mmCIF file of C-alpha atoms in Angstrom:
data_model
loop_
_atom_site.group_PDB
_atom_site.id
_atom_site.type_symbol
_atom_site.label_atom_id
_atom_site.label_comp_id
_atom_site.label_asym_id
_atom_site.label_seq_id
_atom_site.Cartn_x
_atom_site.Cartn_y
_atom_site.Cartn_z
ATOM 1 C CA MET A 1 -64.677 89.239 -75.362
ATOM 2 C CA SER A 2 -67.885 87.901 -73.708
ATOM 3 C CA THR A 3 -67.922 85.873 -70.457
ATOM 4 C CA THR A 4 -70.162 83.202 -69.355
ATOM 5 C CA LEU A 5 -72.117 84.184 -66.253
ATOM 6 C CA PRO A 6 -72.513 81.512 -63.387
ATOM 7 C CA GLN A 7 -75.972 80.205 -63.489
ATOM 8 C CA ARG A 8 -78.415 80.084 -60.625
ATOM 9 C CA THR A 9 -81.580 78.363 -60.459
ATOM 10 C CA VAL A 10 -84.520 80.309 -58.942
ATOM 11 C CA PHE A 11 -87.675 78.442 -57.707
ATOM 12 C CA ILE A 12 -90.899 80.089 -57.416
ATOM 13 C CA VAL A 13 -92.865 78.083 -54.877
ATOM 14 C CA SER A 14 -96.425 78.979 -53.994
ATOM 15 C CA ASP A 15 -99.496 77.219 -52.607
ATOM 16 C CA SER A 16 -101.505 79.196 -55.231
ATOM 17 C CA THR A 17 -100.701 80.634 -58.629
ATOM 18 C CA GLY A 18 -97.156 81.918 -57.763
ATOM 19 C CA ILE A 19 -97.970 85.247 -59.518
ATOM 20 C CA THR A 20 -97.067 87.224 -56.329
ATOM 21 C CA ALA A 21 -93.984 85.478 -55.696
ATOM 22 C CA GLU A 22 -92.712 85.604 -59.375
ATOM 23 C CA THR A 23 -93.434 89.315 -59.505
ATOM 24 C CA PHE A 24 -91.503 89.874 -56.381
ATOM 25 C CA SER A 25 -88.514 87.687 -57.487
ATOM 26 C CA ASN A 26 -88.423 89.511 -60.903
ATOM 27 C CA SER A 27 -88.062 92.875 -59.102
ATOM 28 C CA VAL A 28 -85.365 91.655 -56.901
ATOM 29 C CA LEU A 29 -83.263 89.699 -59.290
ATOM 30 C CA THR A 30 -82.961 92.711 -61.678
ATOM 31 C CA GLN A 31 -80.469 93.978 -59.121
ATOM 32 C CA PHE A 32 -78.281 91.135 -59.860
ATOM 33 C CA ILE A 33 -78.667 90.239 -63.529
ATOM 34 C CA SER A 34 -75.278 91.507 -64.541
ATOM 35 C CA ASP A 35 -73.693 89.024 -62.306
ATOM 36 C CA PHE A 36 -75.743 85.804 -62.815
ATOM 37 C CA ASP A 37 -77.714 84.031 -65.437
ATOM 38 C CA PHE A 38 -80.793 83.250 -63.637
ATOM 39 C CA LYS A 39 -82.994 80.160 -64.605
ATOM 40 C CA GLN A 40 -86.570 80.225 -63.159
ATOM 41 C CA ALA A 41 -88.472 77.278 -62.328
ATOM 42 C CA ARG A 42 -92.213 77.849 -61.274
ATOM 43 C CA GLU A 43 -93.653 75.494 -58.759
ATOM 44 C CA PRO A 44 -97.424 76.716 -58.296
ATOM 45 C CA TYR A 45 -100.098 74.979 -56.158
ATOM 46 C CA ILE A 46 -97.761 73.248 -53.581
ATOM 47 C CA THR A 47 -100.436 72.115 -51.130
ATOM 48 C CA THR A 48 -99.431 68.681 -50.005
ATOM 49 C CA VAL A 49 -96.537 67.174 -48.403
ATOM 50 C CA GLU A 50 -96.050 64.978 -51.442
ATOM 51 C CA LYS A 51 -95.833 68.037 -53.753
ATOM 52 C CA ALA A 52 -93.422 69.799 -51.366
ATOM 53 C CA LYS A 53 -91.303 66.520 -51.526
ATOM 54 C CA GLU A 54 -91.060 66.900 -55.238
ATOM 55 C CA VAL A 55 -89.974 70.366 -55.035
ATOM 56 C CA PHE A 56 -87.282 69.315 -52.395
ATOM 57 C CA TYR A 57 -85.841 66.767 -54.708
ATOM 58 C CA ALA A 58 -86.013 69.327 -57.715
ATOM 59 C CA ILE A 59 -83.980 71.693 -55.703
ATOM 60 C CA LYS A 60 -81.392 69.102 -54.785
ATOM 61 C CA GLU A 61 -81.003 68.271 -58.443
ATOM 62 C CA ALA A 62 -80.332 71.970 -59.361
ATOM 63 C CA HIS A 63 -77.915 72.395 -56.505
ATOM 64 C CA ILE A 64 -75.839 69.626 -58.075
ATOM 65 C CA ALA A 65 -76.253 70.727 -61.723
ATOM 66 C CA ASP A 66 -75.431 74.383 -60.826
ATOM 67 C CA ASN A 67 -72.871 73.621 -58.130
ATOM 68 C CA ALA A 68 -74.476 76.299 -56.201
ATOM 69 C CA LYS A 69 -77.638 76.675 -53.918
ATOM 70 C CA PRO A 70 -80.867 77.506 -55.819
ATOM 71 C CA ILE A 71 -82.761 80.623 -54.569
ATOM 72 C CA VAL A 72 -86.251 79.954 -53.502
ATOM 73 C CA PHE A 73 -88.833 82.614 -53.318
ATOM 74 C CA SER A 74 -91.790 81.235 -51.285
ATOM 75 C CA THR A 75 -95.365 82.395 -50.441
ATOM 76 C CA LEU A 76 -96.233 79.162 -48.790
ATOM 77 C CA VAL A 77 -98.283 79.742 -45.676
ATOM 78 C CA ASP A 78 -98.106 76.124 -44.228
ATOM 79 C CA HIS A 79 -95.339 75.728 -41.870
ATOM 80 C CA GLU A 80 -95.024 71.992 -42.493
ATOM 81 C CA LEU A 81 -94.659 72.496 -46.347
ATOM 82 C CA GLN A 82 -92.119 75.334 -45.792
ATOM 83 C CA ASN A 83 -90.045 73.156 -43.461
ATOM 84 C CA ILE A 84 -89.802 70.376 -46.099
ATOM 85 C CA ILE A 85 -88.408 72.844 -48.603
ATOM 86 C CA LYS A 86 -86.221 74.582 -45.970
ATOM 87 C CA GLU A 87 -84.381 71.275 -45.528
ATOM 88 C CA ALA A 88 -83.110 71.257 -49.206
ATOM 89 C CA PRO A 89 -79.848 73.012 -49.973
ATOM 90 C CA CYS A 90 -81.192 76.374 -50.939
ATOM 91 C CA ILE A 91 -81.391 80.078 -50.057
ATOM 92 C CA PHE A 92 -85.007 80.128 -48.783
ATOM 93 C CA LEU A 93 -86.796 83.608 -48.935
ATOM 94 C CA ASP A 94 -90.092 83.586 -47.218
ATOM 95 C CA ILE A 95 -91.852 86.580 -48.807
ATOM 96 C CA PHE A 96 -94.795 86.716 -46.682
ATOM 97 C CA GLY A 97 -93.312 85.365 -43.483
ATOM 98 C CA SER A 98 -91.385 88.389 -42.001
ATOM 99 C CA CYS A 99 -93.919 91.055 -43.103
ATOM 100 C CA VAL A 100 -96.847 89.071 -41.730
ATOM 101 C CA GLN A 101 -95.241 88.336 -38.499
ATOM 102 C CA GLN A 102 -94.174 91.941 -37.820
ATOM 103 C CA LEU A 103 -97.588 93.220 -38.610
ATOM 104 C CA SER A 104 -99.128 90.434 -36.512
ATOM 105 C CA ASN A 105 -97.010 91.648 -33.597
ATOM 106 C CA ALA A 106 -98.002 95.292 -34.200
ATOM 107 C CA LEU A 107 -101.763 94.558 -34.470
ATOM 108 C CA GLU A 108 -101.657 92.004 -31.789
ATOM 109 C CA VAL A 109 -103.836 89.781 -33.802
ATOM 110 C CA SER A 110 -102.803 86.258 -35.410
ATOM 111 C CA PRO A 111 -102.846 85.942 -38.996
ATOM 112 C CA LYS A 112 -105.404 83.484 -40.801
ATOM 113 C CA ARG A 113 -103.160 81.046 -42.617
ATOM 114 C CA VAL A 114 -105.657 80.528 -45.605
ATOM 115 C CA VAL A 115 -104.136 79.367 -48.946
ATOM 116 C CA GLY A 116 -104.461 81.671 -51.781
ATOM 117 C CA ARG A 117 -105.897 84.403 -49.826
ATOM 118 C CA SER A 118 -103.773 86.970 -51.555
ATOM 119 C CA HIS A 119 -105.865 86.410 -54.767
ATOM 120 C CA LEU A 120 -109.420 87.361 -55.681
ATOM 121 C CA ASP A 121 -111.886 84.641 -55.429
ATOM 122 C CA ALA A 122 -113.872 84.047 -58.775
ATOM 123 C CA GLU A 123 -117.203 84.749 -56.941
ATOM 124 C CA SER A 124 -116.181 88.080 -55.262
ATOM 125 C CA ALA A 125 -117.499 91.490 -56.377
ATOM 126 C CA ALA A 126 -113.974 92.524 -56.896
ATOM 127 C CA TYR A 127 -113.191 89.699 -59.409
ATOM 128 C CA ARG A 128 -116.404 90.447 -61.268
ATOM 129 C CA LYS A 129 -115.461 94.092 -61.379
ATOM 130 C CA ARG A 130 -112.155 93.198 -62.935
ATOM 131 C CA MET A 131 -113.704 90.830 -65.475
ATOM 132 C CA ASP A 132 -116.220 93.579 -66.536
ATOM 133 C CA ALA A 133 -113.388 95.974 -66.990
ATOM 134 C CA ILE A 134 -111.278 93.613 -69.114
ATOM 135 C CA ASN A 135 -114.364 92.962 -71.181
ATOM 136 C CA PHE A 136 -114.936 96.779 -71.626
ATOM 137 C CA THR A 137 -111.351 97.404 -72.494
ATOM 138 C CA LEU A 138 -111.232 94.697 -75.183
ATOM 139 C CA ALA A 139 -114.538 96.021 -76.595
ATOM 140 C CA HIS A 140 -113.090 99.535 -76.817
ATOM 141 C CA ASP A 141 -109.637 98.797 -78.160
ATOM 142 C CA ASP A 142 -108.310 101.078 -80.927
ATOM 143 C CA GLY A 143 -111.563 103.008 -81.339
ATOM 144 C CA GLN A 144 -113.569 100.037 -82.518
ATOM 145 C CA PHE A 145 -116.595 100.760 -80.410
ATOM 146 C CA VAL A 146 -117.633 104.086 -79.374
ATOM 147 C CA HIS A 147 -120.836 103.352 -77.461
ATOM 148 C CA GLY A 148 -120.630 103.482 -73.595
ATOM 149 C CA LEU A 149 -117.686 105.870 -73.274
ATOM 150 C CA ASP A 150 -119.524 107.654 -70.499
ATOM 151 C CA GLN A 151 -118.526 104.427 -68.456
ATOM 152 C CA ALA A 152 -114.774 104.549 -69.148
ATOM 153 C CA ASP A 153 -112.534 105.522 -66.232
ATOM 154 C CA VAL A 154 -109.763 106.534 -68.684
ATOM 155 C CA ILE A 155 -109.580 107.074 -72.385
ATOM 156 C CA LEU A 156 -105.997 106.788 -74.002
ATOM 157 C CA VAL A 157 -105.168 108.614 -77.144
ATOM 158 C CA GLY A 158 -102.001 108.493 -79.391
ATOM 159 C CA VAL A 159 -100.648 107.673 -82.645
ATOM 160 C CA SER A 160 -100.791 103.884 -83.844
ATOM 161 C CA ARG A 161 -98.328 101.495 -82.069
ATOM 162 C CA CYS A 162 -97.359 103.832 -79.109
ATOM 163 C CA GLY A 163 -98.526 101.410 -76.348
ATOM 164 C CA LYS A 164 -102.066 102.122 -75.922
ATOM 165 C CA THR A 165 -103.384 98.643 -76.014
ATOM 166 C CA PRO A 166 -100.844 97.076 -73.537
ATOM 167 C CA THR A 167 -101.318 99.950 -71.099
ATOM 168 C CA SER A 168 -105.165 99.630 -71.383
ATOM 169 C CA LEU A 169 -105.056 95.930 -70.612
ATOM 170 C CA TYR A 170 -102.577 96.299 -67.697
ATOM 171 C CA LEU A 171 -104.919 99.044 -66.081
ATOM 172 C CA ALA A 172 -107.959 96.826 -66.578
ATOM 173 C CA MET A 173 -106.314 93.505 -65.290
ATOM 174 C CA GLN A 174 -104.369 95.108 -62.519
ATOM 175 C CA TYR A 175 -106.681 97.776 -61.109
ATOM 176 C CA GLY A 176 -110.116 96.912 -62.652
ATOM 177 C CA LEU A 177 -110.360 99.996 -64.583
ATOM 178 C CA LYS A 178 -112.520 100.374 -67.743
ATOM 179 C CA VAL A 179 -110.227 101.729 -70.237
ATOM 180 C CA ALA A 180 -110.872 102.759 -73.791
ATOM 181 C CA ASN A 181 -108.309 103.849 -76.507
ATOM 182 C CA PHE A 182 -108.236 105.776 -79.719
ATOM 183 C CA PRO A 183 -105.624 106.157 -82.285
ATOM 184 C CA LEU A 184 -104.878 109.599 -83.582
ATOM 185 C CA ILE A 185 -104.641 109.395 -87.381
ATOM 186 C CA PRO A 186 -103.570 111.691 -90.331
ATOM 187 C CA GLU A 187 -107.160 112.665 -90.976
ATOM 188 C CA ASP A 188 -107.433 114.134 -87.290
ATOM 189 C CA PHE A 189 -104.270 116.134 -88.029
ATOM 190 C CA GLU A 190 -105.670 117.406 -91.186
ATOM 191 C CA ARG A 191 -108.770 118.680 -89.204
ATOM 192 C CA GLY A 192 -106.581 119.872 -86.469
ATOM 193 C CA THR A 193 -108.891 118.511 -83.878
ATOM 194 C CA LEU A 194 -109.804 115.493 -81.744
ATOM 195 C CA PRO A 195 -112.365 112.917 -83.190
ATOM 196 C CA SER A 196 -115.790 114.345 -82.470
ATOM 197 C CA THR A 197 -116.513 111.177 -80.377
ATOM 198 C CA LEU A 198 -114.113 112.265 -77.666
ATOM 199 C CA HIS A 199 -115.050 115.871 -77.119
ATOM 200 C CA PRO A 200 -117.588 115.125 -74.302
ATOM 201 C CA PHE A 201 -115.071 113.135 -72.505
ATOM 202 C CA LYS A 202 -111.910 115.366 -72.510
ATOM 203 C CA ASP A 203 -111.621 114.998 -68.692
ATOM 204 C CA LYS A 204 -111.076 111.326 -69.045
ATOM 205 C CA LEU A 205 -108.410 111.595 -71.857
ATOM 206 C CA PHE A 206 -104.740 110.845 -71.478
ATOM 207 C CA GLY A 207 -102.260 110.897 -74.217
ATOM 208 C CA LEU A 208 -99.415 108.510 -75.096
ATOM 209 C CA SER A 209 -96.416 109.424 -77.381
ATOM 210 C CA ILE A 210 -93.176 107.770 -78.494
ATOM 211 C CA ASN A 211 -89.852 108.607 -80.058
ATOM 212 C CA PRO A 212 -90.369 108.627 -83.835
ATOM 213 C CA GLU A 213 -87.315 106.333 -84.414
ATOM 214 C CA ARG A 214 -88.636 103.684 -82.156
ATOM 215 C CA LEU A 215 -92.060 103.917 -83.518
ATOM 216 C CA SER A 216 -90.580 103.408 -87.098
ATOM 217 C CA GLN A 217 -88.965 100.265 -85.712
ATOM 218 C CA ILE A 218 -92.221 98.886 -84.322
ATOM 219 C CA ARG A 219 -94.229 99.654 -87.393
ATOM 220 C CA GLU A 220 -91.683 98.237 -89.584
ATOM 221 C CA GLU A 221 -91.985 94.859 -87.909
ATOM 222 C CA ARG A 222 -95.756 95.157 -88.458
ATOM 223 C CA ARG A 223 -95.632 96.498 -92.043
ATOM 224 C CA PRO A 224 -92.187 96.322 -93.688
ATOM 225 C CA ASN A 225 -91.150 98.908 -96.222
ATOM 226 C CA SER A 226 -94.413 100.650 -95.864
ATOM 227 C CA LYS A 227 -95.161 104.504 -95.871
ATOM 228 C CA TYR A 228 -96.893 103.720 -92.515
ATOM 229 C CA ALA A 229 -93.467 102.648 -91.031
ATOM 230 C CA SER A 230 -91.275 105.348 -92.637
ATOM 231 C CA ILE A 231 -89.444 107.581 -90.436
ATOM 232 C CA VAL A 232 -90.925 110.474 -92.374
ATOM 233 C CA GLN A 233 -94.536 109.517 -91.511
ATOM 234 C CA CYS A 234 -93.614 108.547 -88.001
ATOM 235 C CA VAL A 235 -92.062 111.921 -87.349
ATOM 236 C CA MET A 236 -94.987 113.796 -88.977
ATOM 237 C CA GLU A 237 -97.615 112.031 -86.950
ATOM 238 C CA VAL A 238 -95.733 112.160 -83.568
ATOM 239 C CA GLU A 239 -95.141 115.994 -83.899
ATOM 240 C CA ALA A 240 -98.806 116.414 -84.849
ATOM 241 C CA ALA A 241 -100.199 114.349 -82.181
ATOM 242 C CA GLU A 242 -98.162 116.089 -79.501
ATOM 243 C CA ASP A 243 -99.046 119.368 -80.880
ATOM 244 C CA MET A 244 -102.693 118.425 -80.773
ATOM 245 C CA MET A 245 -102.552 117.203 -77.117
ATOM 246 C CA LYS A 246 -100.877 120.436 -75.959
ATOM 247 C CA GLN A 247 -103.373 122.466 -77.746
ATOM 248 C CA GLU A 248 -106.394 120.450 -76.348
ATOM 249 C CA GLY A 249 -104.750 120.560 -72.825
ATOM 250 C CA ILE A 250 -104.328 116.723 -72.666
ATOM 251 C CA GLU A 251 -101.741 115.502 -70.091
ATOM 252 C CA TRP A 252 -99.364 113.012 -71.978
ATOM 253 C CA LEU A 253 -96.176 111.182 -71.562
ATOM 254 C CA SER A 254 -93.661 109.342 -73.779
ATOM 255 C CA THR A 255 -93.705 105.598 -73.580
ATOM 256 C CA THR A 256 -90.304 105.097 -75.264
ATOM 257 C CA THR A 257 -88.272 104.133 -72.224
ATOM 258 C CA ARG A 258 -91.003 103.350 -69.922
ATOM 259 C CA SER A 259 -92.542 99.948 -68.974
ATOM 260 C CA VAL A 260 -96.278 99.350 -68.940
ATOM 261 C CA GLU A 261 -96.083 99.496 -65.201
ATOM 262 C CA GLU A 262 -94.488 102.896 -65.142
ATOM 263 C CA ILE A 263 -96.858 104.165 -67.781
ATOM 264 C CA SER A 264 -99.910 102.959 -65.860
ATOM 265 C CA THR A 265 -98.639 104.296 -62.513
ATOM 266 C CA THR A 266 -98.244 107.635 -64.167
ATOM 267 C CA VAL A 267 -101.665 107.638 -65.692
ATOM 268 C CA LEU A 268 -103.146 106.907 -62.300
ATOM 269 C CA HIS A 269 -101.282 109.424 -60.454
ATOM 270 C CA ILE A 270 -101.779 112.312 -63.100
ATOM 271 C CA LEU A 271 -105.629 111.683 -63.469
ATOM 272 C CA GLY A 272 -105.951 111.366 -59.744
ATOM 273 C CA LEU A 273 -107.301 107.812 -59.918
ATOM 274 C CA ASP A 274 -104.730 106.394 -57.343
ATOM 275 C CA ARG A 275 -106.360 108.641 -54.632
ATOM 276 C CA ASN A 276 -109.741 107.207 -54.658
ATOM 277 C CA MET A 277 -108.994 103.690 -55.702
ATOM 278 C CA LYS A 278 -109.418 100.896 -53.446
ATOM 279 C CA LYS A 279 -108.438 97.287 -53.900
ATOM 280 C CA THR A 280 -110.819 94.789 -52.413
ATOM 281 C CA LEU A 281 -109.164 91.713 -50.765
ATOM 282 C CA SER A 282 -111.100 88.496 -50.949
ATOM 283 C CA VAL A 283 -112.070 86.759 -47.802
#
């Protein structure tokens, strides 16, 4: 017998895009998803008193509708705007405030309360680097473009639909890495070797694998009732791909139960990219 979970509205309030607050809130709320049904309301670009008052009234309405105080995750830096929203009946969580103040005390320097400073400026070198990485990664998706692989930071290999594309794009968008990915196909397994295009770049290769049953489910959604999606084909390809990666000395992992964030972090760590990577903050 199923029970209805109590609903709580969660407000993501930011003076910029709200991405930081949303990411943080998602991580925190996963600890309580078995107890509550969370309904998220995003409120980005709250930069004026008028906009802050609109959020104030929205919080009051949610309080009445849920008969419970909404939860507010905030990255607002303006104290006046913060105070307006704090007056609403809510649980107000200032994501930056406590950390910034503690660091300010330790460094003996006052923080510069600049709106949107946690995000890259579109004119900054770091932002342009990220855009270059995304363009490179899109151009080198699924082995469709083989020129310029010497510029790649990482080259992912694995059977079709094992998670190479989402991992590539995540690494490009979050870390500004140029990532190419190549599918391992039956012709490669018949030859018993990697595509010749990849041989000069073995030090950049990282393999992704997946449980054959899960792979069959994913492929079935793409090509129903096909040999491509059959469990026999999936078992054959996964076993052959893993054997090839072991034979070639390529580090690899299974994506079956891992999120794209976990996969990407593992790739960075095993290839040693996290030791010399620097994120540039915009100023």
